[in-house]
Amino acid sequence: MKEDIKAILKLWGIIYPFAMAVILYITFLMIFFAEEKAAVITVNEYGEGVAEFLTIPIALVFAGLGQILLIKEAYPRK
């Protein structure tokens, strides 16, 4: 069970930062190719603000733990 959790955290440590980078790049491209070269990003327009406020930091913690596990696996102590 413990190894399953470690595997999930390692996977999250890879997928989450990659997904966030893709979302950021897509947002940039949409703004770059827009005529105004500007965008308005609203928070809590649909009532999602509190959920994002809670889930994003938790996801970042899991991604950080996954990165730590990956680094420890790549560079084991001697």
mmJSON file of the N, C-alpha and C atoms, coordinates in Angstrom:
{"data_MODEL":{"atom_site":{
"group_PDB":["ATOM","ATOM","ATOM","ATOM","ATOM","ATOM","ATOM","ATOM","ATOM","ATOM","ATOM","ATOM","ATOM","ATOM","ATOM","ATOM","ATOM","ATOM","ATOM","ATOM","ATOM","ATOM","ATOM","ATOM","ATOM","ATOM","ATOM","ATOM","ATOM","ATOM","ATOM","ATOM","ATOM","ATOM","ATOM","ATOM","ATOM","ATOM","ATOM","ATOM","ATOM","ATOM","ATOM","ATOM","ATOM","ATOM","ATOM","ATOM","ATOM","ATOM","ATOM","ATOM","ATOM","ATOM","ATOM","ATOM","ATOM","ATOM","ATOM","ATOM","ATOM","ATOM","ATOM","ATOM","ATOM","ATOM","ATOM","ATOM","ATOM","ATOM","ATOM","ATOM","ATOM","ATOM","ATOM","ATOM","ATOM","ATOM","ATOM","ATOM","ATOM","ATOM","ATOM","ATOM","ATOM","ATOM","ATOM","ATOM","ATOM","ATOM","ATOM","ATOM","ATOM","ATOM","ATOM","ATOM","ATOM","ATOM","ATOM","ATOM","ATOM","ATOM","ATOM","ATOM","ATOM","ATOM","ATOM","ATOM","ATOM","ATOM","ATOM","ATOM","ATOM","ATOM","ATOM","ATOM","ATOM","ATOM","ATOM","ATOM","ATOM","ATOM","ATOM","ATOM","ATOM","ATOM","ATOM","ATOM","ATOM","ATOM","ATOM","ATOM","ATOM","ATOM","ATOM","ATOM","ATOM","ATOM","ATOM","ATOM","ATOM","ATOM","ATOM","ATOM","ATOM","ATOM","ATOM","ATOM","ATOM","ATOM","ATOM","ATOM","ATOM","ATOM","ATOM","ATOM","ATOM","ATOM","ATOM","ATOM","ATOM","ATOM","ATOM","ATOM","ATOM","ATOM","ATOM","ATOM","ATOM","ATOM","ATOM","ATOM","ATOM","ATOM","ATOM","ATOM","ATOM","ATOM","ATOM","ATOM","ATOM","ATOM","ATOM","ATOM","ATOM","ATOM","ATOM","ATOM","ATOM","ATOM","ATOM","ATOM","ATOM","ATOM","ATOM","ATOM","ATOM","ATOM","ATOM","ATOM","ATOM","ATOM","ATOM","ATOM","ATOM","ATOM","ATOM","ATOM","ATOM","ATOM","ATOM","ATOM","ATOM","ATOM","ATOM","ATOM","ATOM","ATOM","ATOM","ATOM","ATOM","ATOM","ATOM","ATOM","ATOM","ATOM","ATOM","ATOM","ATOM","ATOM","ATOM","ATOM","ATOM","ATOM"],
"id":[1,2,3,4,5,6,7,8,9,10,11,12,13,14,15,16,17,18,19,20,21,22,23,24,25,26,27,28,29,30,31,32,33,34,35,36,37,38,39,40,41,42,43,44,45,46,47,48,49,50,51,52,53,54,55,56,57,58,59,60,61,62,63,64,65,66,67,68,69,70,71,72,73,74,75,76,77,78,79,80,81,82,83,84,85,86,87,88,89,90,91,92,93,94,95,96,97,98,99,100,101,102,103,104,105,106,107,108,109,110,111,112,113,114,115,116,117,118,119,120,121,122,123,124,125,126,127,128,129,130,131,132,133,134,135,136,137,138,139,140,141,142,143,144,145,146,147,148,149,150,151,152,153,154,155,156,157,158,159,160,161,162,163,164,165,166,167,168,169,170,171,172,173,174,175,176,177,178,179,180,181,182,183,184,185,186,187,188,189,190,191,192,193,194,195,196,197,198,199,200,201,202,203,204,205,206,207,208,209,210,211,212,213,214,215,216,217,218,219,220,221,222,223,224,225,226,227,228,229,230,231,232,233,234],
"type_symbol":["N","C","C","N","C","C","N","C","C","N","C","C","N","C","C","N","C","C","N","C","C","N","C","C","N","C","C","N","C","C","N","C","C","N","C","C","N","C","C","N","C","C","N","C","C","N","C","C","N","C","C","N","C","C","N","C","C","N","C","C","N","C","C","N","C","C","N","C","C","N","C","C","N","C","C","N","C","C","N","C","C","N","C","C","N","C","C","N","C","C","N","C","C","N","C","C","N","C","C","N","C","C","N","C","C","N","C","C","N","C","C","N","C","C","N","C","C","N","C","C","N","C","C","N","C","C","N","C","C","N","C","C","N","C","C","N","C","C","N","C","C","N","C","C","N","C","C","N","C","C","N","C","C","N","C","C","N","C","C","N","C","C","N","C","C","N","C","C","N","C","C","N","C","C","N","C","C","N","C","C","N","C","C","N","C","C","N","C","C","N","C","C","N","C","C","N","C","C","N","C","C","N","C","C","N","C","C","N","C","C","N","C","C","N","C","C","N","C","C","N","C","C","N","C","C","N","C","C","N","C","C","N","C","C"],
"label_atom_id":["N","CA","C","N","CA","C","N","CA","C","N","CA","C","N","CA","C","N","CA","C","N","CA","C","N","CA","C","N","CA","C","N","CA","C","N","CA","C","N","CA","C","N","CA","C","N","CA","C","N","CA","C","N","CA","C","N","CA","C","N","CA","C","N","CA","C","N","CA","C","N","CA","C","N","CA","C","N","CA","C","N","CA","C","N","CA","C","N","CA","C","N","CA","C","N","CA","C","N","CA","C","N","CA","C","N","CA","C","N","CA","C","N","CA","C","N","CA","C","N","CA","C","N","CA","C","N","CA","C","N","CA","C","N","CA","C","N","CA","C","N","CA","C","N","CA","C","N","CA","C","N","CA","C","N","CA","C","N","CA","C","N","CA","C","N","CA","C","N","CA","C","N","CA","C","N","CA","C","N","CA","C","N","CA","C","N","CA","C","N","CA","C","N","CA","C","N","CA","C","N","CA","C","N","CA","C","N","CA","C","N","CA","C","N","CA","C","N","CA","C","N","CA","C","N","CA","C","N","CA","C","N","CA","C","N","CA","C","N","CA","C","N","CA","C","N","CA","C","N","CA","C","N","CA","C","N","CA","C","N","CA","C","N","CA","C","N","CA","C","N","CA","C"],
"label_alt_id":[null,null,null,null,null,null,null,null,null,null,null,null,null,null,null,null,null,null,null,null,null,null,null,null,null,null,null,null,null,null,null,null,null,null,null,null,null,null,null,null,null,null,null,null,null,null,null,null,null,null,null,null,null,null,null,null,null,null,null,null,null,null,null,null,null,null,null,null,null,null,null,null,null,null,null,null,null,null,null,null,null,null,null,null,null,null,null,null,null,null,null,null,null,null,null,null,null,null,null,null,null,null,null,null,null,null,null,null,null,null,null,null,null,null,null,null,null,null,null,null,null,null,null,null,null,null,null,null,null,null,null,null,null,null,null,null,null,null,null,null,null,null,null,null,null,null,null,null,null,null,null,null,null,null,null,null,null,null,null,null,null,null,null,null,null,null,null,null,null,null,null,null,null,null,null,null,null,null,null,null,null,null,null,null,null,null,null,null,null,null,null,null,null,null,null,null,null,null,null,null,null,null,null,null,null,null,null,null,null,null,null,null,null,null,null,null,null,null,null,null,null,null,null,null,null,null,null,null,null,null,null,null,null,null],
"label_comp_id":["MET","MET","MET","LYS","LYS","LYS","GLU","GLU","GLU","ASP","ASP","ASP","ILE","ILE","ILE","LYS","LYS","LYS","ALA","ALA","ALA","ILE","ILE","ILE","LEU","LEU","LEU","LYS","LYS","LYS","LEU","LEU","LEU","TRP","TRP","TRP","GLY","GLY","GLY","ILE","ILE","ILE","ILE","ILE","ILE","TYR","TYR","TYR","PRO","PRO","PRO","PHE","PHE","PHE","ALA","ALA","ALA","MET","MET","MET","ALA","ALA","ALA","VAL","VAL","VAL","ILE","ILE","ILE","LEU","LEU","LEU","TYR","TYR","TYR","ILE","ILE","ILE","THR","THR","THR","PHE","PHE","PHE","LEU","LEU","LEU","MET","MET","MET","ILE","ILE","ILE","PHE","PHE","PHE","PHE","PHE","PHE","ALA","ALA","ALA","GLU","GLU","GLU","GLU","GLU","GLU","LYS","LYS","LYS","ALA","ALA","ALA","ALA","ALA","ALA","VAL","VAL","VAL","ILE","ILE","ILE","THR","THR","THR","VAL","VAL","VAL","ASN","ASN","ASN","GLU","GLU","GLU","TYR","TYR","TYR","GLY","GLY","GLY","GLU","GLU","GLU","GLY","GLY","GLY","VAL","VAL","VAL","ALA","ALA","ALA","GLU","GLU","GLU","PHE","PHE","PHE","LEU","LEU","LEU","THR","THR","THR","ILE","ILE","ILE","PRO","PRO","PRO","ILE","ILE","ILE","ALA","ALA","ALA","LEU","LEU","LEU","VAL","VAL","VAL","PHE","PHE","PHE","ALA","ALA","ALA","GLY","GLY","GLY","LEU","LEU","LEU","GLY","GLY","GLY","GLN","GLN","GLN","ILE","ILE","ILE","LEU","LEU","LEU","LEU","LEU","LEU","ILE","ILE","ILE","LYS","LYS","LYS","GLU","GLU","GLU","ALA","ALA","ALA","TYR","TYR","TYR","PRO","PRO","PRO","ARG","ARG","ARG","LYS","LYS","LYS"],
"label_asym_id":["A","A","A","A","A","A","A","A","A","A","A","A","A","A","A","A","A","A","A","A","A","A","A","A","A","A","A","A","A","A","A","A","A","A","A","A","A","A","A","A","A","A","A","A","A","A","A","A","A","A","A","A","A","A","A","A","A","A","A","A","A","A","A","A","A","A","A","A","A","A","A","A","A","A","A","A","A","A","A","A","A","A","A","A","A","A","A","A","A","A","A","A","A","A","A","A","A","A","A","A","A","A","A","A","A","A","A","A","A","A","A","A","A","A","A","A","A","A","A","A","A","A","A","A","A","A","A","A","A","A","A","A","A","A","A","A","A","A","A","A","A","A","A","A","A","A","A","A","A","A","A","A","A","A","A","A","A","A","A","A","A","A","A","A","A","A","A","A","A","A","A","A","A","A","A","A","A","A","A","A","A","A","A","A","A","A","A","A","A","A","A","A","A","A","A","A","A","A","A","A","A","A","A","A","A","A","A","A","A","A","A","A","A","A","A","A","A","A","A","A","A","A","A","A","A","A","A","A","A","A","A","A","A","A"],
"label_entity_id":["1","1","1","1","1","1","1","1","1","1","1","1","1","1","1","1","1","1","1","1","1","1","1","1","1","1","1","1","1","1","1","1","1","1","1","1","1","1","1","1","1","1","1","1","1","1","1","1","1","1","1","1","1","1","1","1","1","1","1","1","1","1","1","1","1","1","1","1","1","1","1","1","1","1","1","1","1","1","1","1","1","1","1","1","1","1","1","1","1","1","1","1","1","1","1","1","1","1","1","1","1","1","1","1","1","1","1","1","1","1","1","1","1","1","1","1","1","1","1","1","1","1","1","1","1","1","1","1","1","1","1","1","1","1","1","1","1","1","1","1","1","1","1","1","1","1","1","1","1","1","1","1","1","1","1","1","1","1","1","1","1","1","1","1","1","1","1","1","1","1","1","1","1","1","1","1","1","1","1","1","1","1","1","1","1","1","1","1","1","1","1","1","1","1","1","1","1","1","1","1","1","1","1","1","1","1","1","1","1","1","1","1","1","1","1","1","1","1","1","1","1","1","1","1","1","1","1","1","1","1","1","1","1","1"],
"label_seq_id":[1,1,1,2,2,2,3,3,3,4,4,4,5,5,5,6,6,6,7,7,7,8,8,8,9,9,9,10,10,10,11,11,11,12,12,12,13,13,13,14,14,14,15,15,15,16,16,16,17,17,17,18,18,18,19,19,19,20,20,20,21,21,21,22,22,22,23,23,23,24,24,24,25,25,25,26,26,26,27,27,27,28,28,28,29,29,29,30,30,30,31,31,31,32,32,32,33,33,33,34,34,34,35,35,35,36,36,36,37,37,37,38,38,38,39,39,39,40,40,40,41,41,41,42,42,42,43,43,43,44,44,44,45,45,45,46,46,46,47,47,47,48,48,48,49,49,49,50,50,50,51,51,51,52,52,52,53,53,53,54,54,54,55,55,55,56,56,56,57,57,57,58,58,58,59,59,59,60,60,60,61,61,61,62,62,62,63,63,63,64,64,64,65,65,65,66,66,66,67,67,67,68,68,68,69,69,69,70,70,70,71,71,71,72,72,72,73,73,73,74,74,74,75,75,75,76,76,76,77,77,77,78,78,78],
"pdbx_PDB_ins_code":[null,null,null,null,null,null,null,null,null,null,null,null,null,null,null,null,null,null,null,null,null,null,null,null,null,null,null,null,null,null,null,null,null,null,null,null,null,null,null,null,null,null,null,null,null,null,null,null,null,null,null,null,null,null,null,null,null,null,null,null,null,null,null,null,null,null,null,null,null,null,null,null,null,null,null,null,null,null,null,null,null,null,null,null,null,null,null,null,null,null,null,null,null,null,null,null,null,null,null,null,null,null,null,null,null,null,null,null,null,null,null,null,null,null,null,null,null,null,null,null,null,null,null,null,null,null,null,null,null,null,null,null,null,null,null,null,null,null,null,null,null,null,null,null,null,null,null,null,null,null,null,null,null,null,null,null,null,null,null,null,null,null,null,null,null,null,null,null,null,null,null,null,null,null,null,null,null,null,null,null,null,null,null,null,null,null,null,null,null,null,null,null,null,null,null,null,null,null,null,null,null,null,null,null,null,null,null,null,null,null,null,null,null,null,null,null,null,null,null,null,null,null,null,null,null,null,null,null,null,null,null,null,null,null],
"Cartn_x":[0.829,0.0,0.866,1.92,2.785,3.481,3.867,4.513,3.531,2.258,1.243,1.084,1.074,0.954,2.17,3.361,4.575,4.521,4.031,3.927,2.952,1.84,0.855,1.45,2.167,2.783,3.843,4.629,5.634,4.959,3.896,3.161,2.577,2.011,1.451,2.55,3.733,4.853,5.29,4.963,5.282,4.102,2.919,1.749,1.287,1.219,0.667,1.485,2.814,3.563,3.46,3.463,3.325,1.969,0.901,-0.439,-0.55,0.02,-0.026,0.75,1.875,2.647,1.859,1.173,0.357,-0.771,-1.447,-2.534,-2.003,-0.86,-0.265,0.099,0.676,1.081,-0.137,-1.175,-2.394,-3.016,-3.032,-3.549,-2.73,-1.41,-0.536,-0.831,-0.936,-1.18,-2.513,-3.54,-4.845,-4.776,-4.033,-3.886,-3.002,-1.927,-0.978,-1.644,-2.509,-3.145,-4.461,-4.876,-6.069,-5.717,-6.679,-6.429,-6.033,-6.647,-6.384,-5.058,-4.513,-3.296,-3.47,-4.688,-4.984,-6.094,-6.182,-7.235,-7.658,-8.905,-9.422,-9.667,-9.031,-9.206,-9.99,-11.166,-12.021,-11.879,-12.023,-11.986,-13.334,-13.903,-15.169,-16.369,-16.26,-17.399,-18.536,-18.173,-19.172,-19.238,-18.627,-18.626,-17.55,-16.541,-15.494,-14.294,-14.294,-13.127,-12.674,-13.592,-13.228,-12.658,-13.266,-12.765,-11.346,-11.086,-9.735,-8.772,-9.233,-8.394,-7.927,-8.765,-8.418,-7.687,-8.101,-7.53,-6.171,-5.935,-4.654,-3.483,-3.542,-2.416,-2.207,-3.293,-3.158,-2.486,-2.896,-2.285,-0.81,-0.47,0.938,1.759,1.194,1.898,2.148,1.13,1.3,2.342,2.322,3.317,4.716,4.846,6.144,6.644,5.753,6.137,6.559,5.837,6.196,7.558,7.851,9.164,10.271,10.029,11.021,11.284,10.228,10.4,11.172,10.883,11.603,13.078,13.373,14.769,15.495,14.837,15.456,15.723,14.83,15.02,16.164,16.264,17.314,18.686,18.733,19.998,19.932,20.038,19.95,21.154,20.93,22.026,22.959,24.23,25.227,25.599],
"Cartn_y":[-1.202,0.0,1.256,1.248,2.418,2.679,1.608,1.769,2.304,1.922,2.446,3.952,4.401,5.84,6.577,6.005,6.631,6.713,5.66,5.663,6.735,6.875,7.902,9.295,9.511,10.819,11.128,10.13,10.342,10.722,10.014,10.321,11.727,12.093,13.435,14.493,14.163,15.094,15.373,14.477,14.683,15.319,14.783,15.209,16.617,16.939,18.232,19.417,19.432,20.571,20.656,19.511,19.513,20.083,19.649,20.144,21.646,22.122,23.557,24.353,23.807,24.48,24.53,23.456,23.424,24.447,24.496,25.468,26.897,27.162,28.495,28.857,27.911,28.181,28.395,27.594,27.776,29.14,29.526,30.85,31.946,31.807,32.79,32.873,31.721,31.723,32.37,32.091,32.695,34.215,34.697,36.144,36.729,36.035,36.521,36.706,35.773,35.844,36.624,37.117,37.963,39.361,40.042,41.379,42.366,42.259,43.219,42.959,41.744,41.331,41.486,41.263,41.372,40.389,40.082,39.178,39.577,39.294,39.488,38.099,37.815,36.522,36.752,36.188,36.368,35.168,35.445,34.393,34.41,33.25,33.068,33.572,33.567,33.967,32.951,31.691,30.622,30.02,30.664,30.152,29.116,29.066,28.063,28.555,29.784,30.381,29.654,29.289,28.618,27.234,26.516,25.184,25.268,26.245,26.421,26.852,27.704,28.168,26.995,25.976,24.812,23.729,23.461,22.328,22.615,23.82,24.11,23.985,24.548,24.343,22.869,22.12,20.695,19.971,20.292,19.673,20.038,21.278,21.693,20.929,20.68,19.897,18.485,17.86,16.509,16.491,17.507,17.582,17.75,18.574,18.745,17.46,16.732,15.442,14.463,14.463,13.6,13.945,15.244,15.666,15.234,15.364,14.943,13.446,12.653,11.208,10.873,11.578,11.335,11.693,12.794,13.201,12.209,11.764,10.773,9.465,9.096,7.869,8.026,9.203,9.44,9.583,10.133,10.356,9.726,8.398,7.747,8.086,8.068,8.32,7.128,7.412,6.328,5.907],
"Cartn_z":[0.0,0.0,0.0,0.827,0.916,-0.425,-1.118,-2.424,-3.463,-3.346,-4.259,-4.086,-2.853,-2.58,-3.118,-2.923,-3.459,-4.979,-5.622,-7.084,-7.559,-6.859,-7.224,-7.036,-5.937,-5.697,-6.75,-7.137,-8.186,-9.496,-9.83,-11.052,-10.988,-9.843,-9.658,-9.763,-9.262,-9.344,-10.767,-11.685,-13.098,-13.831,-13.63,-14.403,-14.033,-12.746,-12.327,-12.852,-12.663,-13.217,-14.738,-15.411,-16.867,-17.282,-16.619,-16.949,-16.693,-15.596,-15.303,-16.357,-16.816,-17.861,-19.168,-19.503,-20.721,-20.625,-19.498,-19.312,-19.422,-18.807,-18.88,-20.315,-21.056,-22.432,-23.334,-23.156,-23.95,-23.659,-22.391,-22.024,-22.693,-22.654,-23.303,-24.797,-25.458,-26.902,-27.248,-26.457,-26.716,-26.585,-25.606,-25.424,-26.517,-26.867,-27.867,-29.225,-29.597,-30.905,-30.898,-29.746,-29.684,-30.185,-30.747,-31.282,-30.194,-29.019,-27.941,-27.233,-27.363,-26.643,-25.135,-24.668,-23.238,-22.896,-21.61,-21.148,-19.747,-19.44,-18.093,-17.52,-16.421,-15.774,-14.497,-14.455,-13.285,-12.355,-11.087,-10.079,-9.373,-9.198,-8.492,-9.293,-10.611,-11.442,-11.337,-11.173,-11.084,-9.686,-8.714,-7.353,-7.09,-7.97,-7.836,-7.039,-6.614,-5.964,-4.713,-3.845,-2.592,-2.882,-3.824,-4.175,-4.727,-5.595,-6.131,-5.036,-4.136,-3.029,-2.174,-2.039,-1.221,-2.007,-3.232,-3.962,-4.585,-5.054,-5.702,-4.729,-3.514,-2.587,-2.219,-2.072,-1.758,-2.919,-4.14,-5.316,-5.42,-5.075,-5.095,-4.065,-2.9,-1.874,-2.387,-2.979,-3.521,-4.637,-5.497,-6.565,-5.982,-4.944,-4.291,-3.667,-2.997,-2.419,-3.51,-4.612,-5.737,-6.298,-6.412,-6.898,-5.941,-4.654,-3.659,-3.781,-3.916,-4.073,-5.345,-6.432,-7.682,-7.552,-6.879,-6.689,-5.794,-4.726,-3.84,-4.576,-5.477,-6.25,-7.25,-7.852,-8.842,-8.198,-7.001,-6.294,-4.907,-4.832,-3.516,-2.645,-1.341,-0.405,-0.407,-0.248,-0.256,1.129],
"occupancy":[1.0,1.0,1.0,1.0,1.0,1.0,1.0,1.0,1.0,1.0,1.0,1.0,1.0,1.0,1.0,1.0,1.0,1.0,1.0,1.0,1.0,1.0,1.0,1.0,1.0,1.0,1.0,1.0,1.0,1.0,1.0,1.0,1.0,1.0,1.0,1.0,1.0,1.0,1.0,1.0,1.0,1.0,1.0,1.0,1.0,1.0,1.0,1.0,1.0,1.0,1.0,1.0,1.0,1.0,1.0,1.0,1.0,1.0,1.0,1.0,1.0,1.0,1.0,1.0,1.0,1.0,1.0,1.0,1.0,1.0,1.0,1.0,1.0,1.0,1.0,1.0,1.0,1.0,1.0,1.0,1.0,1.0,1.0,1.0,1.0,1.0,1.0,1.0,1.0,1.0,1.0,1.0,1.0,1.0,1.0,1.0,1.0,1.0,1.0,1.0,1.0,1.0,1.0,1.0,1.0,1.0,1.0,1.0,1.0,1.0,1.0,1.0,1.0,1.0,1.0,1.0,1.0,1.0,1.0,1.0,1.0,1.0,1.0,1.0,1.0,1.0,1.0,1.0,1.0,1.0,1.0,1.0,1.0,1.0,1.0,1.0,1.0,1.0,1.0,1.0,1.0,1.0,1.0,1.0,1.0,1.0,1.0,1.0,1.0,1.0,1.0,1.0,1.0,1.0,1.0,1.0,1.0,1.0,1.0,1.0,1.0,1.0,1.0,1.0,1.0,1.0,1.0,1.0,1.0,1.0,1.0,1.0,1.0,1.0,1.0,1.0,1.0,1.0,1.0,1.0,1.0,1.0,1.0,1.0,1.0,1.0,1.0,1.0,1.0,1.0,1.0,1.0,1.0,1.0,1.0,1.0,1.0,1.0,1.0,1.0,1.0,1.0,1.0,1.0,1.0,1.0,1.0,1.0,1.0,1.0,1.0,1.0,1.0,1.0,1.0,1.0,1.0,1.0,1.0,1.0,1.0,1.0,1.0,1.0,1.0,1.0,1.0,1.0,1.0,1.0,1.0,1.0,1.0,1.0],
"B_iso_or_equiv":[0.0,0.0,0.0,0.0,0.0,0.0,0.0,0.0,0.0,0.0,0.0,0.0,0.0,0.0,0.0,0.0,0.0,0.0,0.0,0.0,0.0,0.0,0.0,0.0,0.0,0.0,0.0,0.0,0.0,0.0,0.0,0.0,0.0,0.0,0.0,0.0,0.0,0.0,0.0,0.0,0.0,0.0,0.0,0.0,0.0,0.0,0.0,0.0,0.0,0.0,0.0,0.0,0.0,0.0,0.0,0.0,0.0,0.0,0.0,0.0,0.0,0.0,0.0,0.0,0.0,0.0,0.0,0.0,0.0,0.0,0.0,0.0,0.0,0.0,0.0,0.0,0.0,0.0,0.0,0.0,0.0,0.0,0.0,0.0,0.0,0.0,0.0,0.0,0.0,0.0,0.0,0.0,0.0,0.0,0.0,0.0,0.0,0.0,0.0,0.0,0.0,0.0,0.0,0.0,0.0,0.0,0.0,0.0,0.0,0.0,0.0,0.0,0.0,0.0,0.0,0.0,0.0,0.0,0.0,0.0,0.0,0.0,0.0,0.0,0.0,0.0,0.0,0.0,0.0,0.0,0.0,0.0,0.0,0.0,0.0,0.0,0.0,0.0,0.0,0.0,0.0,0.0,0.0,0.0,0.0,0.0,0.0,0.0,0.0,0.0,0.0,0.0,0.0,0.0,0.0,0.0,0.0,0.0,0.0,0.0,0.0,0.0,0.0,0.0,0.0,0.0,0.0,0.0,0.0,0.0,0.0,0.0,0.0,0.0,0.0,0.0,0.0,0.0,0.0,0.0,0.0,0.0,0.0,0.0,0.0,0.0,0.0,0.0,0.0,0.0,0.0,0.0,0.0,0.0,0.0,0.0,0.0,0.0,0.0,0.0,0.0,0.0,0.0,0.0,0.0,0.0,0.0,0.0,0.0,0.0,0.0,0.0,0.0,0.0,0.0,0.0,0.0,0.0,0.0,0.0,0.0,0.0,0.0,0.0,0.0,0.0,0.0,0.0,0.0,0.0,0.0,0.0,0.0,0.0],
"pdbx_formal_charge":[null,null,null,null,null,null,null,null,null,null,null,null,null,null,null,null,null,null,null,null,null,null,null,null,null,null,null,null,null,null,null,null,null,null,null,null,null,null,null,null,null,null,null,null,null,null,null,null,null,null,null,null,null,null,null,null,null,null,null,null,null,null,null,null,null,null,null,null,null,null,null,null,null,null,null,null,null,null,null,null,null,null,null,null,null,null,null,null,null,null,null,null,null,null,null,null,null,null,null,null,null,null,null,null,null,null,null,null,null,null,null,null,null,null,null,null,null,null,null,null,null,null,null,null,null,null,null,null,null,null,null,null,null,null,null,null,null,null,null,null,null,null,null,null,null,null,null,null,null,null,null,null,null,null,null,null,null,null,null,null,null,null,null,null,null,null,null,null,null,null,null,null,null,null,null,null,null,null,null,null,null,null,null,null,null,null,null,null,null,null,null,null,null,null,null,null,null,null,null,null,null,null,null,null,null,null,null,null,null,null,null,null,null,null,null,null,null,null,null,null,null,null,null,null,null,null,null,null,null,null,null,null,null,null],
"auth_seq_id":[1,1,1,2,2,2,3,3,3,4,4,4,5,5,5,6,6,6,7,7,7,8,8,8,9,9,9,10,10,10,11,11,11,12,12,12,13,13,13,14,14,14,15,15,15,16,16,16,17,17,17,18,18,18,19,19,19,20,20,20,21,21,21,22,22,22,23,23,23,24,24,24,25,25,25,26,26,26,27,27,27,28,28,28,29,29,29,30,30,30,31,31,31,32,32,32,33,33,33,34,34,34,35,35,35,36,36,36,37,37,37,38,38,38,39,39,39,40,40,40,41,41,41,42,42,42,43,43,43,44,44,44,45,45,45,46,46,46,47,47,47,48,48,48,49,49,49,50,50,50,51,51,51,52,52,52,53,53,53,54,54,54,55,55,55,56,56,56,57,57,57,58,58,58,59,59,59,60,60,60,61,61,61,62,62,62,63,63,63,64,64,64,65,65,65,66,66,66,67,67,67,68,68,68,69,69,69,70,70,70,71,71,71,72,72,72,73,73,73,74,74,74,75,75,75,76,76,76,77,77,77,78,78,78],
"auth_comp_id":["MET","MET","MET","LYS","LYS","LYS","GLU","GLU","GLU","ASP","ASP","ASP","ILE","ILE","ILE","LYS","LYS","LYS","ALA","ALA","ALA","ILE","ILE","ILE","LEU","LEU","LEU","LYS","LYS","LYS","LEU","LEU","LEU","TRP","TRP","TRP","GLY","GLY","GLY","ILE","ILE","ILE","ILE","ILE","ILE","TYR","TYR","TYR","PRO","PRO","PRO","PHE","PHE","PHE","ALA","ALA","ALA","MET","MET","MET","ALA","ALA","ALA","VAL","VAL","VAL","ILE","ILE","ILE","LEU","LEU","LEU","TYR","TYR","TYR","ILE","ILE","ILE","THR","THR","THR","PHE","PHE","PHE","LEU","LEU","LEU","MET","MET","MET","ILE","ILE","ILE","PHE","PHE","PHE","PHE","PHE","PHE","ALA","ALA","ALA","GLU","GLU","GLU","GLU","GLU","GLU","LYS","LYS","LYS","ALA","ALA","ALA","ALA","ALA","ALA","VAL","VAL","VAL","ILE","ILE","ILE","THR","THR","THR","VAL","VAL","VAL","ASN","ASN","ASN","GLU","GLU","GLU","TYR","TYR","TYR","GLY","GLY","GLY","GLU","GLU","GLU","GLY","GLY","GLY","VAL","VAL","VAL","ALA","ALA","ALA","GLU","GLU","GLU","PHE","PHE","PHE","LEU","LEU","LEU","THR","THR","THR","ILE","ILE","ILE","PRO","PRO","PRO","ILE","ILE","ILE","ALA","ALA","ALA","LEU","LEU","LEU","VAL","VAL","VAL","PHE","PHE","PHE","ALA","ALA","ALA","GLY","GLY","GLY","LEU","LEU","LEU","GLY","GLY","GLY","GLN","GLN","GLN","ILE","ILE","ILE","LEU","LEU","LEU","LEU","LEU","LEU","ILE","ILE","ILE","LYS","LYS","LYS","GLU","GLU","GLU","ALA","ALA","ALA","TYR","TYR","TYR","PRO","PRO","PRO","ARG","ARG","ARG","LYS","LYS","LYS"],
"auth_asym_id":["A","A","A","A","A","A","A","A","A","A","A","A","A","A","A","A","A","A","A","A","A","A","A","A","A","A","A","A","A","A","A","A","A","A","A","A","A","A","A","A","A","A","A","A","A","A","A","A","A","A","A","A","A","A","A","A","A","A","A","A","A","A","A","A","A","A","A","A","A","A","A","A","A","A","A","A","A","A","A","A","A","A","A","A","A","A","A","A","A","A","A","A","A","A","A","A","A","A","A","A","A","A","A","A","A","A","A","A","A","A","A","A","A","A","A","A","A","A","A","A","A","A","A","A","A","A","A","A","A","A","A","A","A","A","A","A","A","A","A","A","A","A","A","A","A","A","A","A","A","A","A","A","A","A","A","A","A","A","A","A","A","A","A","A","A","A","A","A","A","A","A","A","A","A","A","A","A","A","A","A","A","A","A","A","A","A","A","A","A","A","A","A","A","A","A","A","A","A","A","A","A","A","A","A","A","A","A","A","A","A","A","A","A","A","A","A","A","A","A","A","A","A","A","A","A","A","A","A","A","A","A","A","A","A"],
"auth_atom_id":["N","CA","C","N","CA","C","N","CA","C","N","CA","C","N","CA","C","N","CA","C","N","CA","C","N","CA","C","N","CA","C","N","CA","C","N","CA","C","N","CA","C","N","CA","C","N","CA","C","N","CA","C","N","CA","C","N","CA","C","N","CA","C","N","CA","C","N","CA","C","N","CA","C","N","CA","C","N","CA","C","N","CA","C","N","CA","C","N","CA","C","N","CA","C","N","CA","C","N","CA","C","N","CA","C","N","CA","C","N","CA","C","N","CA","C","N","CA","C","N","CA","C","N","CA","C","N","CA","C","N","CA","C","N","CA","C","N","CA","C","N","CA","C","N","CA","C","N","CA","C","N","CA","C","N","CA","C","N","CA","C","N","CA","C","N","CA","C","N","CA","C","N","CA","C","N","CA","C","N","CA","C","N","CA","C","N","CA","C","N","CA","C","N","CA","C","N","CA","C","N","CA","C","N","CA","C","N","CA","C","N","CA","C","N","CA","C","N","CA","C","N","CA","C","N","CA","C","N","CA","C","N","CA","C","N","CA","C","N","CA","C","N","CA","C","N","CA","C","N","CA","C","N","CA","C","N","CA","C","N","CA","C","N","CA","C","N","CA","C","N","CA","C"],
"pdbx_PDB_model_num":[1,1,1,1,1,1,1,1,1,1,1,1,1,1,1,1,1,1,1,1,1,1,1,1,1,1,1,1,1,1,1,1,1,1,1,1,1,1,1,1,1,1,1,1,1,1,1,1,1,1,1,1,1,1,1,1,1,1,1,1,1,1,1,1,1,1,1,1,1,1,1,1,1,1,1,1,1,1,1,1,1,1,1,1,1,1,1,1,1,1,1,1,1,1,1,1,1,1,1,1,1,1,1,1,1,1,1,1,1,1,1,1,1,1,1,1,1,1,1,1,1,1,1,1,1,1,1,1,1,1,1,1,1,1,1,1,1,1,1,1,1,1,1,1,1,1,1,1,1,1,1,1,1,1,1,1,1,1,1,1,1,1,1,1,1,1,1,1,1,1,1,1,1,1,1,1,1,1,1,1,1,1,1,1,1,1,1,1,1,1,1,1,1,1,1,1,1,1,1,1,1,1,1,1,1,1,1,1,1,1,1,1,1,1,1,1,1,1,1,1,1,1,1,1,1,1,1,1,1,1,1,1,1,1]
}}}
